[in-house]
JSON list of C-alpha atoms in Angstrom, two decimals:
[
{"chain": "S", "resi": 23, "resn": "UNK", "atom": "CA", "xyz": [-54.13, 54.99, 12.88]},
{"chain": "S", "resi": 24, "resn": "UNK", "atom": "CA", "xyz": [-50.61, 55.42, 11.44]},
{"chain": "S", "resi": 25, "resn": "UNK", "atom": "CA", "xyz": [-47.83, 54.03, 13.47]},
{"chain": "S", "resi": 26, "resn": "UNK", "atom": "CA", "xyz": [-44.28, 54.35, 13.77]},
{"chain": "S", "resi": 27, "resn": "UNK", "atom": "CA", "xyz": [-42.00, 52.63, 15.78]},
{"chain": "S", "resi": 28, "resn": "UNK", "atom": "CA", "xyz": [-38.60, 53.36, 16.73]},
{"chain": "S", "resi": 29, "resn": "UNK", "atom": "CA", "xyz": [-35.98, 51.17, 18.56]},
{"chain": "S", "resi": 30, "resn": "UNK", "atom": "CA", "xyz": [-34.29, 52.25, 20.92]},
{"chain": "S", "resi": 31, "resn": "UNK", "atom": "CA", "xyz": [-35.92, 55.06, 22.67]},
{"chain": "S", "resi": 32, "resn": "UNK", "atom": "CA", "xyz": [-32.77, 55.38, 24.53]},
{"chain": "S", "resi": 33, "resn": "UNK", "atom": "CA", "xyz": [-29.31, 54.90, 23.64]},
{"chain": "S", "resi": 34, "resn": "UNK", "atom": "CA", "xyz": [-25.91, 55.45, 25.11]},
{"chain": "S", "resi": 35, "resn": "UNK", "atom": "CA", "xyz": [-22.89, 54.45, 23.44]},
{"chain": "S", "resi": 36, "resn": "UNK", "atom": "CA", "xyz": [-18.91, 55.33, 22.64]},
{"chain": "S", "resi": 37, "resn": "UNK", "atom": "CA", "xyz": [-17.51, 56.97, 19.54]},
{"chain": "S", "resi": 38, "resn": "UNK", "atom": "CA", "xyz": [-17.10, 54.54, 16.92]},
{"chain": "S", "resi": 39, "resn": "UNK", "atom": "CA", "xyz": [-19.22, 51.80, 18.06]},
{"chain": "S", "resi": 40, "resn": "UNK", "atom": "CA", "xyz": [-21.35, 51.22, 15.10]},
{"chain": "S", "resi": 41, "resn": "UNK", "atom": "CA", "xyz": [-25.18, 51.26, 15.66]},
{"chain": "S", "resi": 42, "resn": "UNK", "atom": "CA", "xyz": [-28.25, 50.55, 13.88]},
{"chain": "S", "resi": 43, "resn": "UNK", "atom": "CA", "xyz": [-31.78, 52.63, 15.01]},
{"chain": "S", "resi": 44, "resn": "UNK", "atom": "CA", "xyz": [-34.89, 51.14, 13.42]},
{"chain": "S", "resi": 45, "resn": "UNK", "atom": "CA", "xyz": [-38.05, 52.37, 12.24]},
{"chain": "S", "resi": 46, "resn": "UNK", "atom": "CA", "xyz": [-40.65, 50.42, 10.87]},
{"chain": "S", "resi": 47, "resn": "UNK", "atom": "CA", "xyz": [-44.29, 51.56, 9.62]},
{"chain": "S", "resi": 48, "resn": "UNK", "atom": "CA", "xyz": [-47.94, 49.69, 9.39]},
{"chain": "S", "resi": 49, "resn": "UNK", "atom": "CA", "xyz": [-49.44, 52.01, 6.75]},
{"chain": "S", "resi": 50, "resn": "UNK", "atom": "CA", "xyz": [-47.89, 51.02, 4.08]},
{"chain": "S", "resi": 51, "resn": "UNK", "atom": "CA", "xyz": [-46.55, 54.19, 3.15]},
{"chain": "S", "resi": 52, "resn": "UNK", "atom": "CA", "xyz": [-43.55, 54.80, 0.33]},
{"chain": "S", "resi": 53, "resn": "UNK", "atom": "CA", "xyz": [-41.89, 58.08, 2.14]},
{"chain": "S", "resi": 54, "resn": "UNK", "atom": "CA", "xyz": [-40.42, 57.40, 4.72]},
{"chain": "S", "resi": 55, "resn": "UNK", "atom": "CA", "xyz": [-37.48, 60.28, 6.07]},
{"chain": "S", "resi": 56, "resn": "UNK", "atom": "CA", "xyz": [-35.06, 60.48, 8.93]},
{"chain": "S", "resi": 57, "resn": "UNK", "atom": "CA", "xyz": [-34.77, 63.33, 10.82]},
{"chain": "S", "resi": 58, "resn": "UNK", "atom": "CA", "xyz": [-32.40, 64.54, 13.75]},
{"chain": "S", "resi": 59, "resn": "UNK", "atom": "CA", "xyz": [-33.20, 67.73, 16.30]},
{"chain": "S", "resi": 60, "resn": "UNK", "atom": "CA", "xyz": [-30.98, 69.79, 17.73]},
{"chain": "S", "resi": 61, "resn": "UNK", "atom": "CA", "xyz": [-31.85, 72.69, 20.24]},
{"chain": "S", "resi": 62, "resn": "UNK", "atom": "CA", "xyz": [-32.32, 76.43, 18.47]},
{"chain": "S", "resi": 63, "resn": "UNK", "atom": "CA", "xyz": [-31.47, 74.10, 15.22]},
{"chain": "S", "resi": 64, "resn": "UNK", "atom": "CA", "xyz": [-35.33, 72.34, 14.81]},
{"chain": "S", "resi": 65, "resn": "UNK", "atom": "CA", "xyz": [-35.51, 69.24, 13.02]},
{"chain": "S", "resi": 66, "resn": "UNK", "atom": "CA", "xyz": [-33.04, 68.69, 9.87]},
{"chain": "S", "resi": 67, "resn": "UNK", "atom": "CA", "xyz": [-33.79, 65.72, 7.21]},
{"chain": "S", "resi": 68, "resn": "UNK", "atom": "CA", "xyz": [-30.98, 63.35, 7.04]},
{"chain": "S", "resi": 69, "resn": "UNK", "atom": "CA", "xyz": [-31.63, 61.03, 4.92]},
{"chain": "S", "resi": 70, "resn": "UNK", "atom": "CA", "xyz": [-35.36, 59.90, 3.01]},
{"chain": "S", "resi": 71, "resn": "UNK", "atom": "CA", "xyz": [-36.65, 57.27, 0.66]},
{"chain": "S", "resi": 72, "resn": "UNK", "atom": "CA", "xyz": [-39.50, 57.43, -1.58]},
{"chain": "S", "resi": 73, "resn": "UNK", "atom": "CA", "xyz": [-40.24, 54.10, -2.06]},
{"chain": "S", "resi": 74, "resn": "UNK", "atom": "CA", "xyz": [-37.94, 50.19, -1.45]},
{"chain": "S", "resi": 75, "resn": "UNK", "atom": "CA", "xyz": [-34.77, 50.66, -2.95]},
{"chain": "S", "resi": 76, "resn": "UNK", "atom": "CA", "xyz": [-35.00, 54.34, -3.25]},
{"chain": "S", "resi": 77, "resn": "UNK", "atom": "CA", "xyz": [-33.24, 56.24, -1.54]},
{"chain": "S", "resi": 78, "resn": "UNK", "atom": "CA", "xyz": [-31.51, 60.13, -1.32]},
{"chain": "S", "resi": 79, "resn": "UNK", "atom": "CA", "xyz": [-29.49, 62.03, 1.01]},
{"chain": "S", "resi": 80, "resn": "UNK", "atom": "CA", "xyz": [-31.29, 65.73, 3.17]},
{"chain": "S", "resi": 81, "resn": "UNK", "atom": "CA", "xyz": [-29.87, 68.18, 4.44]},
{"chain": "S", "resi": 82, "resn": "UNK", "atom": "CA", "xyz": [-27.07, 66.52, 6.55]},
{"chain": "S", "resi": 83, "resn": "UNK", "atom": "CA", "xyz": [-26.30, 63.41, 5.97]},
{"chain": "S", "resi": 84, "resn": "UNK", "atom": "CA", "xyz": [-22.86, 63.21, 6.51]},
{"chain": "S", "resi": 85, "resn": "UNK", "atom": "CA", "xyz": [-21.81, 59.97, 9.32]},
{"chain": "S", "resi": 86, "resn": "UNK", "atom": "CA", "xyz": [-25.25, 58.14, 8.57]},
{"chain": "S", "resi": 87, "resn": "UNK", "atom": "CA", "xyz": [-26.05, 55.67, 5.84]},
{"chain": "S", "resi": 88, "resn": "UNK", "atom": "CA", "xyz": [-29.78, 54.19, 5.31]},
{"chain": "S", "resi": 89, "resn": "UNK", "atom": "CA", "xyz": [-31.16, 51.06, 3.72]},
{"chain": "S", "resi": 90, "resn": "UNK", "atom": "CA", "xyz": [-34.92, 50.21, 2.05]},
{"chain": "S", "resi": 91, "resn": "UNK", "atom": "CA", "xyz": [-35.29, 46.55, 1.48]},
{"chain": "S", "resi": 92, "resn": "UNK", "atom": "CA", "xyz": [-38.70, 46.51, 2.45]},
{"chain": "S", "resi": 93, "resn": "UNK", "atom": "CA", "xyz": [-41.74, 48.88, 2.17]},
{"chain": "S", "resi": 94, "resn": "UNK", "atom": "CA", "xyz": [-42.05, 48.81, 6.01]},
{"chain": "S", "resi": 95, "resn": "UNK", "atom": "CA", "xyz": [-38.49, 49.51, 7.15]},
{"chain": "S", "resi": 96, "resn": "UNK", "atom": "CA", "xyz": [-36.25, 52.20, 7.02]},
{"chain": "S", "resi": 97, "resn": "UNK", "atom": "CA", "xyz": [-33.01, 51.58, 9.90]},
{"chain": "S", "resi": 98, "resn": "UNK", "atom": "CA", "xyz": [-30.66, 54.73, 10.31]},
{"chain": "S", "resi": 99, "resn": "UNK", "atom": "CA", "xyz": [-27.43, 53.22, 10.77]},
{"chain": "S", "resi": 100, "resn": "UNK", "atom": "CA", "xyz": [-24.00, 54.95, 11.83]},
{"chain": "S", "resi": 101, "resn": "UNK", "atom": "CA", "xyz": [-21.01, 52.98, 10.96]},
{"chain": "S", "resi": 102, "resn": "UNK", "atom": "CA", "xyz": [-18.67, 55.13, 13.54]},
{"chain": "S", "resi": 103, "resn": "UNK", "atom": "CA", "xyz": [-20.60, 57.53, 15.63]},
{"chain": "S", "resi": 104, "resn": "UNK", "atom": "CA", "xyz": [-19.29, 60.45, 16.98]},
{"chain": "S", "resi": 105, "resn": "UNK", "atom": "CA", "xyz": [-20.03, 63.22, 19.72]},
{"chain": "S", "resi": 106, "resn": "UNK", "atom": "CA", "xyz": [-21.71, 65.59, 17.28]},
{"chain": "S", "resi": 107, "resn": "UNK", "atom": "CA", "xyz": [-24.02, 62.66, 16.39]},
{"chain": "S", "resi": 108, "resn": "UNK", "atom": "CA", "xyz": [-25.16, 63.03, 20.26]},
{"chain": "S", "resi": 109, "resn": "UNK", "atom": "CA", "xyz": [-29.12, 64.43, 19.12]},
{"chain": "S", "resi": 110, "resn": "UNK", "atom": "CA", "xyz": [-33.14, 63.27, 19.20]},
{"chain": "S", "resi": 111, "resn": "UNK", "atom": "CA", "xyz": [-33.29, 61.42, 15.83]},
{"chain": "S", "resi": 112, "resn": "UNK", "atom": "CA", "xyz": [-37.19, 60.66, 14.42]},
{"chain": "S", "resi": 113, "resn": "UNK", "atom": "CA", "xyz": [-38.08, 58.82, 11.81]},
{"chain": "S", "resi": 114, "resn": "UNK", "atom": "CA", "xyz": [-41.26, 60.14, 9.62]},
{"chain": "S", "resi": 115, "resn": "UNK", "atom": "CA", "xyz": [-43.66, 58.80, 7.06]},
{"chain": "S", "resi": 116, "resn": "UNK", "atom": "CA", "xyz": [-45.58, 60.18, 4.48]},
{"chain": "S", "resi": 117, "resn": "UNK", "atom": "CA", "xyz": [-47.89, 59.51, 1.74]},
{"chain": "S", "resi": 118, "resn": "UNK", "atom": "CA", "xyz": [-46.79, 60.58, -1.80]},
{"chain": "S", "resi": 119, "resn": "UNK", "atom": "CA", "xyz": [-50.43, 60.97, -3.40]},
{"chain": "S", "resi": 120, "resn": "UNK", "atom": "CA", "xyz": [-53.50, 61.53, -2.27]},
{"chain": "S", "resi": 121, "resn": "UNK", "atom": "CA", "xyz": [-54.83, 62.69, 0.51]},
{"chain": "S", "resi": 122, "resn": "UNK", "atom": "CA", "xyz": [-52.13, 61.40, 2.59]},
{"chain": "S", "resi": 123, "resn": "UNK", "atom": "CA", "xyz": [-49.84, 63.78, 1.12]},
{"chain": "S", "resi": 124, "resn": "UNK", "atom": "CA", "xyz": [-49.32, 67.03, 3.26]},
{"chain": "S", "resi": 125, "resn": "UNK", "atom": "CA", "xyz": [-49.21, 65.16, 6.36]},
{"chain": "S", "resi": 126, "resn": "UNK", "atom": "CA", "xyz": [-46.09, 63.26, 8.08]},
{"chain": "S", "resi": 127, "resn": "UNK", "atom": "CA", "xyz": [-46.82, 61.17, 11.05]},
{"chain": "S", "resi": 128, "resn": "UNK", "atom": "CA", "xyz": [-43.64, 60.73, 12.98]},
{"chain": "S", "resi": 129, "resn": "UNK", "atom": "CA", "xyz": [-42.29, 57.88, 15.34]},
{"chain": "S", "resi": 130, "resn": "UNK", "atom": "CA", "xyz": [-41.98, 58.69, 19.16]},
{"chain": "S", "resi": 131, "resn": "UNK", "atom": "CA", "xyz": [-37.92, 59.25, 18.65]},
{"chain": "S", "resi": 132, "resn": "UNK", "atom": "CA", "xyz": [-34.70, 57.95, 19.76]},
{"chain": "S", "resi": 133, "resn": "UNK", "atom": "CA", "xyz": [-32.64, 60.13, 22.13]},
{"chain": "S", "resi": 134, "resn": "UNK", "atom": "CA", "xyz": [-29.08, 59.12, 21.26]},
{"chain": "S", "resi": 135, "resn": "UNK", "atom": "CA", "xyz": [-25.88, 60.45, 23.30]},
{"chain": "S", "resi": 136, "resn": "UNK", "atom": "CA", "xyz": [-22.41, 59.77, 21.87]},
{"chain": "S", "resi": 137, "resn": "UNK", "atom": "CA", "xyz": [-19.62, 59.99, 24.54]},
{"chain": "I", "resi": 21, "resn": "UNK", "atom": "CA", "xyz": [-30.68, 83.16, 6.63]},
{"chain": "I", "resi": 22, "resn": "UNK", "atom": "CA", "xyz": [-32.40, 80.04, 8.20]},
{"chain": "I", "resi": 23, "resn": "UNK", "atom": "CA", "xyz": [-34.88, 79.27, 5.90]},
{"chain": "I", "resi": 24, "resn": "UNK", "atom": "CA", "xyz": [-37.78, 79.15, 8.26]},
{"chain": "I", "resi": 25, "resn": "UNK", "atom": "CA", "xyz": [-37.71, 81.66, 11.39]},
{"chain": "I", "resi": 26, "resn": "UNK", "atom": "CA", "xyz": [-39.69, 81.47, 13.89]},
{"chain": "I", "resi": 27, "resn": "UNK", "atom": "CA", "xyz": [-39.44, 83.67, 17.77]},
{"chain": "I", "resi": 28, "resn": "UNK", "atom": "CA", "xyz": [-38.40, 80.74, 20.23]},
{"chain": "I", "resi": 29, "resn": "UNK", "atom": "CA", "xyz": [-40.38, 82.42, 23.22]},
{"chain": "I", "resi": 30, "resn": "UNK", "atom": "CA", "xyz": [-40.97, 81.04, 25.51]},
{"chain": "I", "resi": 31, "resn": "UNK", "atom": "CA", "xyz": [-44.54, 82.65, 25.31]},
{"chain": "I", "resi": 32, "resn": "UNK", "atom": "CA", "xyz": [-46.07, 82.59, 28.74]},
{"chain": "I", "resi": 33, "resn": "UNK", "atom": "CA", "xyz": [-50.06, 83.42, 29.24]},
{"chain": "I", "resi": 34, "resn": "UNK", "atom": "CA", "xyz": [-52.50, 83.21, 32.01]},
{"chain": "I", "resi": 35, "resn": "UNK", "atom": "CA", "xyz": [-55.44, 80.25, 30.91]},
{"chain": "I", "resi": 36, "resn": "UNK", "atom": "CA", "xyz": [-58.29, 82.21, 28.86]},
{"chain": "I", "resi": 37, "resn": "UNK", "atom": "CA", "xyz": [-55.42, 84.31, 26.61]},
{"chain": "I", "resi": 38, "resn": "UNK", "atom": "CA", "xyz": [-55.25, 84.70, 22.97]},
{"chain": "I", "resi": 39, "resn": "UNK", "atom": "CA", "xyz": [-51.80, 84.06, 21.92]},
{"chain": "I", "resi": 40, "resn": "UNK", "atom": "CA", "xyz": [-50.28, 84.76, 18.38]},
{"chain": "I", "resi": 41, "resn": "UNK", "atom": "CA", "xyz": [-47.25, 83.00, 16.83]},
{"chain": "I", "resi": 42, "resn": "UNK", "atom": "CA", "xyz": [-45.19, 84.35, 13.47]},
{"chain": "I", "resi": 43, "resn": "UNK", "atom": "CA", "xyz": [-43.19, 82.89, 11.14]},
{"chain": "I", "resi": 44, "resn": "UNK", "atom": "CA", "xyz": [-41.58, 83.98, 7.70]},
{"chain": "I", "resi": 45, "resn": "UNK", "atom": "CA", "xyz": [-39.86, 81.85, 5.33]},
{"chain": "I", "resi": 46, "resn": "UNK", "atom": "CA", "xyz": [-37.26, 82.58, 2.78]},
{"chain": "I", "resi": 47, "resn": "UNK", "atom": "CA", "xyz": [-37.62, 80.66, -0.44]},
{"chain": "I", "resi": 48, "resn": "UNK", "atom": "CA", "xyz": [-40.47, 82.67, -2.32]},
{"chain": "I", "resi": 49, "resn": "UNK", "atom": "CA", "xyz": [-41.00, 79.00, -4.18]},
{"chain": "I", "resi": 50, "resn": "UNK", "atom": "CA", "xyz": [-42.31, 76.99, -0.98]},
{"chain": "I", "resi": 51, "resn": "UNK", "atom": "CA", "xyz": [-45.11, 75.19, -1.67]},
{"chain": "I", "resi": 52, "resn": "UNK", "atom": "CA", "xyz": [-47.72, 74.10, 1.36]},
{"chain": "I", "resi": 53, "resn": "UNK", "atom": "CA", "xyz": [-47.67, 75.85, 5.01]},
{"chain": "I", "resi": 54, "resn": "UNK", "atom": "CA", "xyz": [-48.39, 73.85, 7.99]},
{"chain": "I", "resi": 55, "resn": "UNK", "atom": "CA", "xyz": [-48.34, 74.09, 11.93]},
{"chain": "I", "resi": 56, "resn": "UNK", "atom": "CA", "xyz": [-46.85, 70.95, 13.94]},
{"chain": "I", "resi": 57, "resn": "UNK", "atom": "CA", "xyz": [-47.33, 70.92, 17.26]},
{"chain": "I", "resi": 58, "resn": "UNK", "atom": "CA", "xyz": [-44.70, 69.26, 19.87]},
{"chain": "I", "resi": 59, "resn": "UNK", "atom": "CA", "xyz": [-44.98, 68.19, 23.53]},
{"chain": "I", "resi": 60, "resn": "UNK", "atom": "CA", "xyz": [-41.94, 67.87, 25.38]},
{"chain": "I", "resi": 61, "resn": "UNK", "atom": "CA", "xyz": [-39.72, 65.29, 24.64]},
{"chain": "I", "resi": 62, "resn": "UNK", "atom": "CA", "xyz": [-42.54, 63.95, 22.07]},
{"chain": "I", "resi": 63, "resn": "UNK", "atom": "CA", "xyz": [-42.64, 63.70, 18.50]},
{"chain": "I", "resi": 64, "resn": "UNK", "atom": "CA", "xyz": [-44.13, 66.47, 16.39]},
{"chain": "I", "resi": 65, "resn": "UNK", "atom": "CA", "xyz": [-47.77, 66.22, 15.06]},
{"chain": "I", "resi": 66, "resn": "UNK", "atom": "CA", "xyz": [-49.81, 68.13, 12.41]},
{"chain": "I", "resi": 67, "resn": "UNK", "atom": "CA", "xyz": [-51.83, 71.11, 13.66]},
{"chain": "I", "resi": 68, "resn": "UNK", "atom": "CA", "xyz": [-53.48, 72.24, 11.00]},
{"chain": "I", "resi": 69, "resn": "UNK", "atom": "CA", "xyz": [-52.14, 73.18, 7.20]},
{"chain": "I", "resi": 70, "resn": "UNK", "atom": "CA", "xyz": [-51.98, 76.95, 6.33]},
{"chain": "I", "resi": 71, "resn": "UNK", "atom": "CA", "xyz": [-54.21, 77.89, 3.19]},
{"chain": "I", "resi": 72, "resn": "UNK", "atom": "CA", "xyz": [-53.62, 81.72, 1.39]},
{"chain": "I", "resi": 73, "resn": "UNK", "atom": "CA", "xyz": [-57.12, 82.26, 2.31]},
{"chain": "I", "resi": 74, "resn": "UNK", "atom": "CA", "xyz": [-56.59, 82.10, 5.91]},
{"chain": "I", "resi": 75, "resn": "UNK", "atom": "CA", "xyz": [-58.74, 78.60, 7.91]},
{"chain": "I", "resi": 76, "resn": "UNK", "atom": "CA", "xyz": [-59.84, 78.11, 11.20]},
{"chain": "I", "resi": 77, "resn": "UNK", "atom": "CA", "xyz": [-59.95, 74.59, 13.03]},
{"chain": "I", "resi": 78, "resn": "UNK", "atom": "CA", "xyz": [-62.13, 75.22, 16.06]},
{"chain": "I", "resi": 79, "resn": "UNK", "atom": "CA", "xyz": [-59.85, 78.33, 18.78]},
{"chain": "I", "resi": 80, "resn": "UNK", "atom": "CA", "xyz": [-56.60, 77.64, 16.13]},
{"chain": "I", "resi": 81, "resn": "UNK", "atom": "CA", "xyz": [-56.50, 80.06, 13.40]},
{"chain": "I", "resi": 82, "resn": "UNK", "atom": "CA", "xyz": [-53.94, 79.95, 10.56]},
{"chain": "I", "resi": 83, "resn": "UNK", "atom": "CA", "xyz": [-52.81, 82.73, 7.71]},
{"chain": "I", "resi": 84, "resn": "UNK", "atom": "CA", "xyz": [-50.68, 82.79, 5.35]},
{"chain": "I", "resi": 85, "resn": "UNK", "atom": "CA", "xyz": [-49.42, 86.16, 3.23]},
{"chain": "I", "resi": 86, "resn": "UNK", "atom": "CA", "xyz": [-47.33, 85.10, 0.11]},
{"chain": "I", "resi": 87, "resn": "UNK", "atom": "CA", "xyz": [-46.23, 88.56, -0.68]},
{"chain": "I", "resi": 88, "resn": "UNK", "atom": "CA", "xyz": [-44.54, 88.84, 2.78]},
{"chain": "I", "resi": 89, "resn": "UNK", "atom": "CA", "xyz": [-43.74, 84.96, 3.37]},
{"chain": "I", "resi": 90, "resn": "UNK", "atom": "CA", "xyz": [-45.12, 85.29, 6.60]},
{"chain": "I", "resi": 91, "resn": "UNK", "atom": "CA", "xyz": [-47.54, 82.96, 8.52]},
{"chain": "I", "resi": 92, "resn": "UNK", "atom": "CA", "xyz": [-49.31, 82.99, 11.70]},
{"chain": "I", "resi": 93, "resn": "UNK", "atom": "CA", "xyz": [-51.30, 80.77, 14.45]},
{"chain": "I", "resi": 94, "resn": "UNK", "atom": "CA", "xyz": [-54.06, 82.40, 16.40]},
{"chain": "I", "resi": 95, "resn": "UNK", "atom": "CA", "xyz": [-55.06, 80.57, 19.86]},
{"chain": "I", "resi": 96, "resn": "UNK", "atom": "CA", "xyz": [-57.73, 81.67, 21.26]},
{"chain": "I", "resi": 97, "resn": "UNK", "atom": "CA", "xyz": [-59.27, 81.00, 24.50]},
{"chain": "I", "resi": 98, "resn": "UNK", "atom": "CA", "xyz": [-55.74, 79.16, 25.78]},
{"chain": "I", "resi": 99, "resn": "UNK", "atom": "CA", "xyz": [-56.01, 76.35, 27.95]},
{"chain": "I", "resi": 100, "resn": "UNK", "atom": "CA", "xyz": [-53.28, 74.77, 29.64]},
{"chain": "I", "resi": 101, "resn": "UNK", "atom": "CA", "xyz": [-53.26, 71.67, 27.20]},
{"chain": "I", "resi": 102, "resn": "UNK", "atom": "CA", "xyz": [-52.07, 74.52, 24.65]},
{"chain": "I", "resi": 103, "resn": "UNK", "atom": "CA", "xyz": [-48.63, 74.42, 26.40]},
{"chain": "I", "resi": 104, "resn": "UNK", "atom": "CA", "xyz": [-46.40, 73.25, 23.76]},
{"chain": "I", "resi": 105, "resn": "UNK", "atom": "CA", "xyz": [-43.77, 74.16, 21.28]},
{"chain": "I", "resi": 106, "resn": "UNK", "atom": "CA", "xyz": [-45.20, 74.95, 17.58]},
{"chain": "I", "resi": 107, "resn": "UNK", "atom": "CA", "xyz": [-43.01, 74.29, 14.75]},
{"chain": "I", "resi": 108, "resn": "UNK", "atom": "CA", "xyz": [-43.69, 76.37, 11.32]},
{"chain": "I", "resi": 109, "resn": "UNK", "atom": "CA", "xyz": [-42.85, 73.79, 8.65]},
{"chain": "I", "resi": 110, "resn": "UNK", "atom": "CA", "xyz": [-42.82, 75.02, 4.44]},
{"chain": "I", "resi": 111, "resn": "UNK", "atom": "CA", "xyz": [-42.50, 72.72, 1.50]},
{"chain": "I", "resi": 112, "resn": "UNK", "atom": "CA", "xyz": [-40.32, 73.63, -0.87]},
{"chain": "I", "resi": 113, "resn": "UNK", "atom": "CA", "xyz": [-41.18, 71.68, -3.90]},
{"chain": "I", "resi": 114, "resn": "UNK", "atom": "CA", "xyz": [-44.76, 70.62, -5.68]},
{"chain": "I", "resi": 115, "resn": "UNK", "atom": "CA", "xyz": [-45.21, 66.93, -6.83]},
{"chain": "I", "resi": 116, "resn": "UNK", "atom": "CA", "xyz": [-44.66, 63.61, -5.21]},
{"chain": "I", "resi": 117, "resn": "UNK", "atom": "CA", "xyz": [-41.47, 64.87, -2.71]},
{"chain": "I", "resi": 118, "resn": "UNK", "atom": "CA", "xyz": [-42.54, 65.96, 0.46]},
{"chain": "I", "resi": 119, "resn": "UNK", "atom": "CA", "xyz": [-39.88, 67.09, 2.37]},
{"chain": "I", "resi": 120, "resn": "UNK", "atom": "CA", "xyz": [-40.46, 69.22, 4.95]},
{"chain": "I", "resi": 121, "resn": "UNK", "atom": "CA", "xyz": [-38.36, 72.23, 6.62]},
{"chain": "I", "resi": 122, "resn": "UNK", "atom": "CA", "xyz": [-38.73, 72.72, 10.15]},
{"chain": "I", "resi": 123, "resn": "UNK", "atom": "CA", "xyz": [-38.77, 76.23, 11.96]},
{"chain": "I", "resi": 124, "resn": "UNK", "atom": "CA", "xyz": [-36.93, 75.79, 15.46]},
{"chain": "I", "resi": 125, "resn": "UNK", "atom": "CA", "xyz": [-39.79, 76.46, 17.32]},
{"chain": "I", "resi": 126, "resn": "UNK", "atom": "CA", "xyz": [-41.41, 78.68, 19.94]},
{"chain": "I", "resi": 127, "resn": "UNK", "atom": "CA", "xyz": [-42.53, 77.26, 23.05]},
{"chain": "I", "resi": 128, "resn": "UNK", "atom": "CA", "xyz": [-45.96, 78.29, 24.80]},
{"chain": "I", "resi": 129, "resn": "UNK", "atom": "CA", "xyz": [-46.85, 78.01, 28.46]},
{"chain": "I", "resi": 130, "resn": "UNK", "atom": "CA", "xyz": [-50.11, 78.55, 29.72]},
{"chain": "I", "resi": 131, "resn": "UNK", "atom": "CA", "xyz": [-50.80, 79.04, 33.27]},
{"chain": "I", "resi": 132, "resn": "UNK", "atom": "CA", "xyz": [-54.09, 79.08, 35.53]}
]
């Protein structure tokens, strides 16, 4: 079964304290996407990758920069973090081929609040 | 415009109901149809894709009209493991990208 993990679930912090969230994958998947969710807003891609090394900016990517050294991980990381940052934040992976390609399987989410 | 809509409900129905959810899309381009489902405070899962030809996955229904960009979930026989919110989702592109764009939502309670 696909599985993605997220660290933290949980995290409070002040604006401009820089913070990393992780996500890392056992499927061996290339897509992997970040995603943040707002209420009345749904879920809006911030940032994705389609395979190590490659990655491209969503629909709002502005204050968040992401990384793909490895196959496996994909960290969201905001350098100064503001209010409007404040959000539920999943990470998603995908398959790019195949049979695995209409579905996303997403990680449990990290519910970040900016004060 | 967003680019998916969807009625936020909440929809609230008595156990036994049939329940029917719509969405419409705006770009005339997207690509595959799907139904998420999310419990509260969970992460999103796949329900079932949406095919033109309409498909059924045991009480869920899906259908899709092109020529309206319109899609719908059928539940039928609701239980109270049905409460949920269920997220419309579109592709916009074909090939190897799958990005996904979410519809807010609309949120389904079922009661005994």
């Amino acid at each position: 079964e696909a599985q993605v993990t997220q660290n933290p679930r949980y995290l409070i912090t002040v604006t401009g304290k820089k913070l990393t969230v992780t996500c890392s994958q056992n499927m061996n998947h290339e897509y992997m996407s970040w995603y943040r969710q707002d209420p009345g807003l749904g879920l809006r891609q911030i940032y994705y990758s389609m395979n190590v090394e490659v990655t491209d900016k969503g629909d709002v990517p502005e204050g968040y920069k992401v990384s793909r050294k490895e196959k496996r991980n994909f960290p969201l990381i905001l350098e100064s973090p503001s209010p409007n940052q404040t959000s539920l934040y999943f990470c998603a992976i995908g398959g790019t081929s195949g049979s695995s390609y209409n579905e996303q399987f997403f990680g449990p989410g990290t519910r970040l609040t900016v004060l | 415009r967003k680019e998916v809509e969807q009625d936020p409900g909440p929809f609230n129905v008595p156990e036994g109901a049939t329940v029917a959810f719509n969405c419409t899309y705006s770009n005339s381009a997207s690509q595959s149809f799907f139904w998420y489902r999310q419990d509260c405070r969970k992460e999103p899962k796949l329900l079932m894709s949406v095919y033109s030809s309409g498909n059924e996955d045991g009480r869920f229904t899906a259908q899709l009209n092109r020529a309206s960009q319109y899609i719908s979930l059928l539940i039928r026989d609701s239980k109270l493991s049905d409460s949920a919110t269920y997220l419309c989702v579109v592709t916009p592109f074909s090939g190897g990208y799958n990005k996904l764009i979410f519809g807010a939502g609309t949120r389904l309670a079922v009661h005994p």
